[in-house]
C-alpha cells in the first residue's frame, strides 16, 4: 500500500486523536475485564473448589467480582463500539463532502466524460467502504489483537510453559489467514469488479427504461444482467469455499491439535512437579482461553476483505482527488457593459482527433442581440459553453469588456452571464426552489420573471402555486414548460449577458412569438446570444452568425443574409420555410 493511500485511509482517524484515544482506552479496558473472567474462575476452582473451601465471604466476593467485571466489560464494549462508529461516520461524512466538493469544481469536460453511475458510486459506495474499514475492520482487528495479547499475558502469568504450547496456535492461525488471503484475493477482486459492472448496467437501464420498453429490449437487458449475476455467484462461491475450508474449519482443527498438545503438556508438567504444581483451575482457564484465541483469529481473517475493499475504494477516491480542478480566474470586478470579443477561438474536446471550433472571430457589442444558426453539430452549443465559461478555448482569446474571460472569477461570471440550456436542469423540489436555485429574490421579482417567461398562468393554475413540488410524485412539466422555467430562472438573476440555446424549440408558435416580445424588451440592456433552430426567433437580431462545421460561414442581419443568392442562411431559411410549407 503506498503512502498516499495509507494517508487517505488513516488521516481521518489521526485528525481526531482525542476520540481515537478514548475509543482505544475503552477497548483495552473492556478487553482486560473480559480476560479476567476465566482467571477468576481458575482462582475459584484452585483455591475453593478443589480444596473444598466454601467459606461464604470470599466466595461472595469472587462472584461479585466476576459479575461486575463482566458487566463492566459489556458496558465498555458498548461505549467502545459507539466511539468507533462515531469516529467512522464523521470521518466518512468529511471525506464524502471533500470528494463531492472536488467533483463540483471539475471542468465540464471531465464530468461529460465520466458515466453518471461511476460518479455516484465514487461519492457513495467507495466512501462507504472506508466506513466499513473503520467500524468493521479497524475496531474489530484492534479489539481482537488486544484480546489476544490480554489472553497471552493472563496465560503467561498462570503458566509460561503451557502458554508456549497454546501460543503455537497463533503462528499456525496467521499462516492459515495468509493462505486464505493469497487464494481468495483474485476472487474478491472479481466480485467487486462484477458488482461495479452490474451497477453500471442498472444505471443505464433505469435511465433508459422508456427506450428499453419501447424497443422491447427488456429481456435482453435482463439476460445480460443475469449473466453478470451468474459470474458473480461463481466468484462468490469460490470465496465461500476457500473461506469455509481455511478459516473456521482449519483454525478449529488447529485449535483441537493445540488442545491435545495442551492436555499432554499438562500431564507432563503435572508429573514433573510431583503432582500438585498446576491446579485443575489453570487447565480449565487455558481451555477456555484457547477457545477464545481461535475466535479472534477467525474474525481478523474474515474481516480482512473489508480492508482489501477499502484499499480498492481508496485508490478510486485518490484517482478522483487527482483530477485537476478547473482553473479559476481571480478578477472579481463586476461586469458592467458585457461587450464580448472572440479572436481566433479554437476548441477541441479531450481526446478528439480534430477541433470542434476552428478559429472563431466575433465582436458582440454591449447590449446587442446576436442570433446563431447552423446545421446540427456545427458547434453552436459549444460556442455558448465557451461564452459562459463552462469550457475553455484550446487556443485564441475571449474577452468581456476587454477583460480575458479566463481571468474572471467564477462567481462574478455566473452572476453576469445566465444560460438557458437545451436540456434544462430541474431538481425534484418545488417550483420556487427551482427558480431560485439557492439564491434569494423578492415576490415581485419572482412574479415579474414568471410573467416575462410566460409561465405566470401555469403557476396560477396550480393549487400550491410556486410551492408545488416538481418531479417524482410532483408536477411533471412539459419540455416547453421546462424551457420556460429555465428562462424565468435566468431572467430572475437580471444578468448582463443572456445565452439561450434552442430555448424555445419546444414551445408552440404563439408562446414563442410572445417570448420574442419579452426578449425584445431586454434589447439594449442585456447582451443576448440566441441559438435557434426556428429562424423566426432570431429574425430581428442585430447580427446573425451562420455556423458550418465549427466555422462562422456568414454573418449579417436577416435581410443582408437573405439577399445573398448562394448563401447558407438563405438555404436554411428556404428549407425551413418549405418544411413549414410557406416561404417567409
Ligand atoms: N467529447 C467529444 N469529443 C468529440 N467530439 C464531440 C464531443 N462532444 C461533442 N462533440 C462534437 O462537437 C460537435 C459540436 O457539437 P454542438 O453540441 O456544439 O453542436 P450544435 O451545433 O449545438 O448541434 P445541435 O444543433 O444539434 O444542438 C458535434 O459534432 C459533436 O459530435
PDB file of C-alpha atoms in Angstrom, residues 328-561:
ATOM      1  CA  UNK A 328     -10.439  29.669 -11.872  1.00  0.00           C
ATOM      2  CA  UNK A 329      -9.843  33.342 -12.521  1.00  0.00           C
ATOM      3  CA  UNK A 330      -9.427  35.863  -9.731  1.00  0.00           C
ATOM      4  CA  UNK A 331     -10.699  39.042 -11.384  1.00  0.00           C
ATOM      5  CA  UNK A 332     -13.692  39.936  -9.204  1.00  0.00           C
ATOM      6  CA  UNK A 333     -14.589  43.354 -10.651  1.00  0.00           C
ATOM      7  CA  UNK A 334     -18.254  43.284 -11.711  1.00  0.00           C
ATOM      8  CA  UNK A 335     -19.072  43.009 -15.403  1.00  0.00           C
ATOM      9  CA  UNK A 336     -20.607  46.316 -16.497  1.00  0.00           C
ATOM     10  CA  UNK A 337     -21.347  46.556 -20.229  1.00  0.00           C
ATOM     11  CA  UNK A 338     -20.847  42.964 -21.368  1.00  0.00           C
ATOM     12  CA  UNK A 339     -19.116  43.599 -24.690  1.00  0.00           C
ATOM     13  CA  UNK A 340     -17.762  40.272 -25.893  1.00  0.00           C
ATOM     14  CA  UNK A 341     -14.884  39.674 -28.305  1.00  0.00           C
ATOM     15  CA  UNK A 342     -13.590  36.435 -29.784  1.00  0.00           C
ATOM     16  CA  UNK A 343     -10.244  36.257 -31.577  1.00  0.00           C
ATOM     17  CA  UNK A 344      -9.163  33.055 -33.292  1.00  0.00           C
ATOM     18  CA  UNK A 345     -11.057  30.917 -30.759  1.00  0.00           C
ATOM     19  CA  UNK A 346     -10.479  27.199 -31.210  1.00  0.00           C
ATOM     20  CA  UNK A 347     -11.874  24.313 -29.214  1.00  0.00           C
ATOM     21  CA  UNK A 348     -11.110  20.608 -29.209  1.00  0.00           C
ATOM     22  CA  UNK A 349     -12.704  18.009 -26.929  1.00  0.00           C
ATOM     23  CA  UNK A 350     -10.329  15.985 -24.758  1.00  0.00           C
ATOM     24  CA  UNK A 351      -9.033  13.092 -26.798  1.00  0.00           C
ATOM     25  CA  UNK A 352     -10.803  14.202 -30.014  1.00  0.00           C
ATOM     26  CA  UNK A 353      -8.892  13.888 -33.285  1.00  0.00           C
ATOM     27  CA  UNK A 354      -9.890  17.301 -34.630  1.00  0.00           C
ATOM     28  CA  UNK A 355     -11.146  20.706 -33.497  1.00  0.00           C
ATOM     29  CA  UNK A 356     -14.868  21.323 -32.963  1.00  0.00           C
ATOM     30  CA  UNK A 357     -14.426  25.082 -33.381  1.00  0.00           C
ATOM     31  CA  UNK A 358     -11.857  26.309 -35.905  1.00  0.00           C
ATOM     32  CA  UNK A 359     -10.750  29.862 -35.094  1.00  0.00           C
ATOM     33  CA  UNK A 360     -13.846  31.981 -34.472  1.00  0.00           C
ATOM     34  CA  UNK A 361     -13.647  35.776 -34.661  1.00  0.00           C
ATOM     35  CA  UNK A 362     -16.586  37.859 -33.487  1.00  0.00           C
ATOM     36  CA  UNK A 363     -17.282  41.196 -31.911  1.00  0.00           C
ATOM     37  CA  UNK A 364     -20.514  41.348 -29.898  1.00  0.00           C
ATOM     38  CA  UNK A 365     -21.266  44.910 -28.792  1.00  0.00           C
ATOM     39  CA  UNK A 366     -22.736  45.551 -25.335  1.00  0.00           C
ATOM     40  CA  UNK A 367     -26.492  45.095 -25.389  1.00  0.00           C
ATOM     41  CA  UNK A 368     -26.525  43.533 -28.861  1.00  0.00           C
ATOM     42  CA  UNK A 369     -28.900  40.745 -29.904  1.00  0.00           C
ATOM     43  CA  UNK A 370     -26.926  38.054 -31.712  1.00  0.00           C
ATOM     44  CA  UNK A 371     -28.558  35.073 -33.365  1.00  0.00           C
ATOM     45  CA  UNK A 372     -26.596  31.869 -34.014  1.00  0.00           C
ATOM     46  CA  UNK A 373     -27.839  29.349 -36.542  1.00  0.00           C
ATOM     47  CA  UNK A 374     -26.334  26.374 -38.322  1.00  0.00           C
ATOM     48  CA  UNK A 375     -26.694  22.693 -39.042  1.00  0.00           C
ATOM     49  CA  UNK A 376     -26.835  20.080 -36.296  1.00  0.00           C
ATOM     50  CA  UNK A 377     -23.358  19.512 -34.858  1.00  0.00           C
ATOM     51  CA  UNK A 378     -21.938  22.741 -36.313  1.00  0.00           C
ATOM     52  CA  UNK A 379     -20.726  23.872 -32.858  1.00  0.00           C
ATOM     53  CA  UNK A 380     -23.415  26.298 -31.673  1.00  0.00           C
ATOM     54  CA  UNK A 381     -23.823  24.824 -28.187  1.00  0.00           C
ATOM     55  CA  UNK A 382     -20.052  24.537 -27.844  1.00  0.00           C
ATOM     56  CA  UNK A 383     -19.766  28.252 -28.576  1.00  0.00           C
ATOM     57  CA  UNK A 384     -22.278  29.034 -25.804  1.00  0.00           C
ATOM     58  CA  UNK A 385     -20.386  26.751 -23.407  1.00  0.00           C
ATOM     59  CA  UNK A 386     -17.269  28.814 -24.103  1.00  0.00           C
ATOM     60  CA  UNK A 387     -19.130  32.114 -23.641  1.00  0.00           C
ATOM     61  CA  UNK A 388     -20.396  31.156 -20.197  1.00  0.00           C
ATOM     62  CA  UNK A 389     -17.030  29.743 -19.115  1.00  0.00           C
ATOM     63  CA  UNK A 390     -18.176  26.102 -18.933  1.00  0.00           C
ATOM     64  CA  UNK A 391     -15.497  25.192 -21.443  1.00  0.00           C
ATOM     65  CA  UNK A 392     -12.142  26.877 -22.074  1.00  0.00           C
ATOM     66  CA  UNK A 393     -10.872  27.572 -25.590  1.00  0.00           C
ATOM     67  CA  UNK A 394      -7.924  25.413 -26.627  1.00  0.00           C
ATOM     68  CA  UNK A 395      -6.471  28.432 -28.447  1.00  0.00           C
ATOM     69  CA  UNK A 396      -7.406  32.049 -29.129  1.00  0.00           C
ATOM     70  CA  UNK A 397      -8.682  34.807 -26.920  1.00  0.00           C
ATOM     71  CA  UNK A 398     -12.084  35.625 -25.463  1.00  0.00           C
ATOM     72  CA  UNK A 399     -12.716  38.866 -23.622  1.00  0.00           C
ATOM     73  CA  UNK A 400     -15.659  40.506 -21.936  1.00  0.00           C
ATOM     74  CA  UNK A 401     -15.405  44.296 -21.577  1.00  0.00           C
ATOM     75  CA  UNK A 402     -11.816  43.858 -22.711  1.00  0.00           C
ATOM     76  CA  UNK A 403     -11.008  41.554 -19.758  1.00  0.00           C
ATOM     77  CA  UNK A 404      -9.882  37.991 -20.579  1.00  0.00           C
ATOM     78  CA  UNK A 405     -12.753  35.631 -19.760  1.00  0.00           C
ATOM     79  CA  UNK A 406     -10.375  33.059 -18.250  1.00  0.00           C
ATOM     80  CA  UNK A 407      -9.244  35.572 -15.605  1.00  0.00           C
ATOM     81  CA  UNK A 408     -12.737  36.402 -14.362  1.00  0.00           C
ATOM     82  CA  UNK A 409     -13.744  34.835 -11.073  1.00  0.00           C
ATOM     83  CA  UNK A 410     -16.330  32.040 -11.408  1.00  0.00           C
ATOM     84  CA  UNK A 411     -18.947  33.683  -9.153  1.00  0.00           C
ATOM     85  CA  UNK A 412     -18.597  37.068 -10.897  1.00  0.00           C
ATOM     86  CA  UNK A 413     -19.011  35.411 -14.280  1.00  0.00           C
ATOM     87  CA  UNK A 414     -22.034  33.339 -13.324  1.00  0.00           C
ATOM     88  CA  UNK A 415     -23.670  36.378 -11.744  1.00  0.00           C
ATOM     89  CA  UNK A 416     -23.314  38.286 -15.015  1.00  0.00           C
ATOM     90  CA  UNK A 417     -23.848  35.532 -17.569  1.00  0.00           C
ATOM     91  CA  UNK A 418     -27.045  33.450 -17.438  1.00  0.00           C
ATOM     92  CA  UNK A 419     -27.635  30.432 -19.645  1.00  0.00           C
ATOM     93  CA  UNK A 420     -30.819  28.708 -20.701  1.00  0.00           C
ATOM     94  CA  UNK A 421     -29.506  25.350 -21.905  1.00  0.00           C
ATOM     95  CA  UNK A 422     -31.028  22.943 -24.416  1.00  0.00           C
ATOM     96  CA  UNK A 423     -31.952  20.497 -21.693  1.00  0.00           C
ATOM     97  CA  UNK A 424     -32.757  22.467 -18.553  1.00  0.00           C
ATOM     98  CA  UNK A 425     -31.665  21.016 -15.252  1.00  0.00           C
ATOM     99  CA  UNK A 426     -34.544  20.685 -12.783  1.00  0.00           C
ATOM    100  CA  UNK A 427     -34.343  19.399  -9.236  1.00  0.00           C
ATOM    101  CA  UNK A 428     -37.074  17.304  -7.557  1.00  0.00           C
ATOM    102  CA  UNK A 429     -38.095  20.142  -5.304  1.00  0.00           C
ATOM    103  CA  UNK A 430     -40.627  22.979  -5.531  1.00  0.00           C
ATOM    104  CA  UNK A 431     -41.033  25.348  -8.452  1.00  0.00           C
ATOM    105  CA  UNK A 432     -39.815  28.178  -6.212  1.00  0.00           C
ATOM    106  CA  UNK A 433     -36.598  26.323  -5.281  1.00  0.00           C
ATOM    107  CA  UNK A 434     -36.045  25.557  -8.927  1.00  0.00           C
ATOM    108  CA  UNK A 435     -36.353  29.202  -9.818  1.00  0.00           C
ATOM    109  CA  UNK A 436     -34.140  30.468  -7.020  1.00  0.00           C
ATOM    110  CA  UNK A 437     -31.575  27.615  -7.078  1.00  0.00           C
ATOM    111  CA  UNK A 438     -30.446  28.563  -3.588  1.00  0.00           C
ATOM    112  CA  UNK A 439     -30.494  32.320  -4.259  1.00  0.00           C
ATOM    113  CA  UNK A 440     -32.954  34.940  -2.998  1.00  0.00           C
ATOM    114  CA  UNK A 441     -35.468  37.228  -4.703  1.00  0.00           C
ATOM    115  CA  UNK A 442     -38.493  39.269  -3.680  1.00  0.00           C
ATOM    116  CA  UNK A 443     -42.019  38.030  -4.569  1.00  0.00           C
ATOM    117  CA  UNK A 444     -42.334  40.916  -7.045  1.00  0.00           C
ATOM    118  CA  UNK A 445     -39.199  39.926  -8.897  1.00  0.00           C
ATOM    119  CA  UNK A 446     -40.313  36.295  -8.966  1.00  0.00           C
ATOM    120  CA  UNK A 447     -43.668  37.266 -10.401  1.00  0.00           C
ATOM    121  CA  UNK A 448     -42.061  39.547 -12.980  1.00  0.00           C
ATOM    122  CA  UNK A 449     -39.699  36.776 -14.126  1.00  0.00           C
ATOM    123  CA  UNK A 450     -42.637  34.360 -14.412  1.00  0.00           C
ATOM    124  CA  UNK A 451     -44.603  36.876 -16.449  1.00  0.00           C
ATOM    125  CA  UNK A 452     -41.635  37.597 -18.754  1.00  0.00           C
ATOM    126  CA  UNK A 453     -41.084  33.878 -19.294  1.00  0.00           C
ATOM    127  CA  UNK A 454     -44.809  33.352 -19.957  1.00  0.00           C
ATOM    128  CA  UNK A 455     -45.177  30.984 -17.001  1.00  0.00           C
ATOM    129  CA  UNK A 456     -47.449  33.095 -14.813  1.00  0.00           C
ATOM    130  CA  UNK A 457     -50.681  31.457 -15.998  1.00  0.00           C
ATOM    131  CA  UNK A 458     -49.350  27.942 -15.361  1.00  0.00           C
ATOM    132  CA  UNK A 459     -48.363  28.872 -11.803  1.00  0.00           C
ATOM    133  CA  UNK A 460     -51.751  30.492 -11.164  1.00  0.00           C
ATOM    134  CA  UNK A 461     -53.476  27.244 -12.165  1.00  0.00           C
ATOM    135  CA  UNK A 462     -51.572  25.184  -9.584  1.00  0.00           C
ATOM    136  CA  UNK A 463     -53.269  24.869  -6.178  1.00  0.00           C
ATOM    137  CA  UNK A 464     -49.956  25.257  -4.358  1.00  0.00           C
ATOM    138  CA  UNK A 465     -48.595  27.795  -6.839  1.00  0.00           C
ATOM    139  CA  UNK A 466     -44.844  28.245  -6.587  1.00  0.00           C
ATOM    140  CA  UNK A 467     -44.696  25.731  -3.759  1.00  0.00           C
ATOM    141  CA  UNK A 468     -45.816  22.862  -5.996  1.00  0.00           C
ATOM    142  CA  UNK A 469     -43.180  20.106  -5.962  1.00  0.00           C
ATOM    143  CA  UNK A 470     -41.627  19.001  -9.256  1.00  0.00           C
ATOM    144  CA  UNK A 471     -40.571  15.538 -10.373  1.00  0.00           C
ATOM    145  CA  UNK A 472     -41.111  12.086  -8.828  1.00  0.00           C
ATOM    146  CA  UNK A 473     -44.620  12.433  -7.378  1.00  0.00           C
ATOM    147  CA  UNK A 474     -44.953  16.138  -8.138  1.00  0.00           C
ATOM    148  CA  UNK A 475     -45.737  18.076 -11.219  1.00  0.00           C
ATOM    149  CA  UNK A 476     -44.084  16.884 -14.416  1.00  0.00           C
ATOM    150  CA  UNK A 477     -43.536  19.839 -16.683  1.00  0.00           C
ATOM    151  CA  UNK A 478     -43.702  19.526 -20.445  1.00  0.00           C
ATOM    152  CA  UNK A 479     -40.477  20.133 -22.420  1.00  0.00           C
ATOM    153  CA  UNK A 480     -41.697  23.607 -23.357  1.00  0.00           C
ATOM    154  CA  UNK A 481     -42.588  24.460 -19.760  1.00  0.00           C
ATOM    155  CA  UNK A 482     -39.196  23.249 -18.581  1.00  0.00           C
ATOM    156  CA  UNK A 483     -37.560  25.600 -21.026  1.00  0.00           C
ATOM    157  CA  UNK A 484     -39.747  28.485 -19.864  1.00  0.00           C
ATOM    158  CA  UNK A 485     -38.853  27.699 -16.262  1.00  0.00           C
ATOM    159  CA  UNK A 486     -35.153  27.776 -17.136  1.00  0.00           C
ATOM    160  CA  UNK A 487     -35.714  31.107 -18.871  1.00  0.00           C
ATOM    161  CA  UNK A 488     -37.521  32.555 -15.831  1.00  0.00           C
ATOM    162  CA  UNK A 489     -34.646  31.318 -13.655  1.00  0.00           C
ATOM    163  CA  UNK A 490     -32.148  33.124 -15.886  1.00  0.00           C
ATOM    164  CA  UNK A 491     -34.205  36.341 -16.058  1.00  0.00           C
ATOM    165  CA  UNK A 492     -34.573  36.404 -12.281  1.00  0.00           C
ATOM    166  CA  UNK A 493     -30.870  36.927 -11.898  1.00  0.00           C
ATOM    167  CA  UNK A 494     -31.008  40.083 -14.047  1.00  0.00           C
ATOM    168  CA  UNK A 495     -27.877  39.072 -15.943  1.00  0.00           C
ATOM    169  CA  UNK A 496     -25.686  41.286 -18.138  1.00  0.00           C
ATOM    170  CA  UNK A 497     -25.424  38.515 -20.754  1.00  0.00           C
ATOM    171  CA  UNK A 498     -28.203  36.071 -21.572  1.00  0.00           C
ATOM    172  CA  UNK A 499     -27.362  32.961 -23.581  1.00  0.00           C
ATOM    173  CA  UNK A 500     -30.258  30.925 -24.955  1.00  0.00           C
ATOM    174  CA  UNK A 501     -29.613  27.523 -26.528  1.00  0.00           C
ATOM    175  CA  UNK A 502     -32.654  26.423 -28.514  1.00  0.00           C
ATOM    176  CA  UNK A 503     -34.538  27.706 -25.508  1.00  0.00           C
ATOM    177  CA  UNK A 504     -37.819  27.955 -27.320  1.00  0.00           C
ATOM    178  CA  UNK A 505     -37.515  24.853 -29.501  1.00  0.00           C
ATOM    179  CA  UNK A 506     -40.316  23.026 -27.689  1.00  0.00           C
ATOM    180  CA  UNK A 507     -42.836  25.805 -27.152  1.00  0.00           C
ATOM    181  CA  UNK A 508     -45.713  26.497 -29.518  1.00  0.00           C
ATOM    182  CA  UNK A 509     -45.500  29.339 -32.036  1.00  0.00           C
ATOM    183  CA  UNK A 510     -47.865  31.587 -30.069  1.00  0.00           C
ATOM    184  CA  UNK A 511     -45.782  31.330 -26.852  1.00  0.00           C
ATOM    185  CA  UNK A 512     -42.629  31.687 -28.893  1.00  0.00           C
ATOM    186  CA  UNK A 513     -43.739  34.924 -30.506  1.00  0.00           C
ATOM    187  CA  UNK A 514     -44.751  36.274 -27.098  1.00  0.00           C
ATOM    188  CA  UNK A 515     -41.327  35.318 -25.765  1.00  0.00           C
ATOM    189  CA  UNK A 516     -39.711  37.140 -28.670  1.00  0.00           C
ATOM    190  CA  UNK A 517     -41.552  40.219 -27.472  1.00  0.00           C
ATOM    191  CA  UNK A 518     -40.280  39.693 -23.923  1.00  0.00           C
ATOM    192  CA  UNK A 519     -36.732  39.322 -25.242  1.00  0.00           C
ATOM    193  CA  UNK A 520     -37.234  42.483 -27.279  1.00  0.00           C
ATOM    194  CA  UNK A 521     -37.755  44.328 -24.016  1.00  0.00           C
ATOM    195  CA  UNK A 522     -34.270  43.236 -22.945  1.00  0.00           C
ATOM    196  CA  UNK A 523     -32.679  44.587 -26.110  1.00  0.00           C
ATOM    197  CA  UNK A 524     -30.047  47.196 -25.480  1.00  0.00           C
ATOM    198  CA  UNK A 525     -29.989  46.388 -21.761  1.00  0.00           C
ATOM    199  CA  UNK A 526     -28.630  42.848 -21.894  1.00  0.00           C
ATOM    200  CA  UNK A 527     -26.228  41.244 -24.373  1.00  0.00           C
ATOM    201  CA  UNK A 528     -28.273  38.469 -25.928  1.00  0.00           C
ATOM    202  CA  UNK A 529     -26.851  35.464 -27.763  1.00  0.00           C
ATOM    203  CA  UNK A 530     -29.603  33.194 -29.031  1.00  0.00           C
ATOM    204  CA  UNK A 531     -29.029  29.826 -30.700  1.00  0.00           C
ATOM    205  CA  UNK A 532     -32.133  28.932 -32.660  1.00  0.00           C
ATOM    206  CA  UNK A 533     -33.347  26.241 -34.998  1.00  0.00           C
ATOM    207  CA  UNK A 534     -36.532  28.162 -35.537  1.00  0.00           C
ATOM    208  CA  UNK A 535     -35.245  31.036 -37.609  1.00  0.00           C
ATOM    209  CA  UNK A 536     -38.172  33.329 -36.759  1.00  0.00           C
ATOM    210  CA  UNK A 537     -36.756  33.611 -33.232  1.00  0.00           C
ATOM    211  CA  UNK A 538     -33.647  35.445 -34.406  1.00  0.00           C
ATOM    212  CA  UNK A 539     -35.110  37.236 -37.386  1.00  0.00           C
ATOM    213  CA  UNK A 540     -34.903  40.583 -35.592  1.00  0.00           C
ATOM    214  CA  UNK A 541     -31.326  40.041 -34.331  1.00  0.00           C
ATOM    215  CA  UNK A 542     -28.740  42.809 -34.814  1.00  0.00           C
ATOM    216  CA  UNK A 543     -26.440  40.219 -36.279  1.00  0.00           C
ATOM    217  CA  UNK A 544     -26.844  36.576 -37.214  1.00  0.00           C
ATOM    218  CA  UNK A 545     -23.858  34.217 -37.212  1.00  0.00           C
ATOM    219  CA  UNK A 546     -24.263  31.230 -39.502  1.00  0.00           C
ATOM    220  CA  UNK A 547     -22.092  28.304 -38.402  1.00  0.00           C
ATOM    221  CA  UNK A 548     -20.939  25.436 -40.574  1.00  0.00           C
ATOM    222  CA  UNK A 549     -18.664  22.679 -39.271  1.00  0.00           C
ATOM    223  CA  UNK A 550     -17.171  24.750 -36.480  1.00  0.00           C
ATOM    224  CA  UNK A 551     -16.671  27.942 -38.523  1.00  0.00           C
ATOM    225  CA  UNK A 552     -18.660  31.153 -38.873  1.00  0.00           C
ATOM    226  CA  UNK A 553     -19.534  30.932 -42.531  1.00  0.00           C
ATOM    227  CA  UNK A 554     -21.683  34.045 -42.831  1.00  0.00           C
ATOM    228  CA  UNK A 555     -22.687  36.983 -40.688  1.00  0.00           C
ATOM    229  CA  UNK A 556     -25.137  39.851 -41.140  1.00  0.00           C
ATOM    230  CA  UNK A 557     -28.713  40.875 -40.479  1.00  0.00           C
ATOM    231  CA  UNK A 558     -31.632  38.736 -41.619  1.00  0.00           C
ATOM    232  CA  UNK A 559     -32.170  40.978 -44.636  1.00  0.00           C
ATOM    233  CA  UNK A 560     -28.475  41.078 -45.596  1.00  0.00           C
ATOM    234  CA  UNK A 561     -28.094  37.321 -45.345  1.00  0.00           C
TER     235      UNK A 561
END
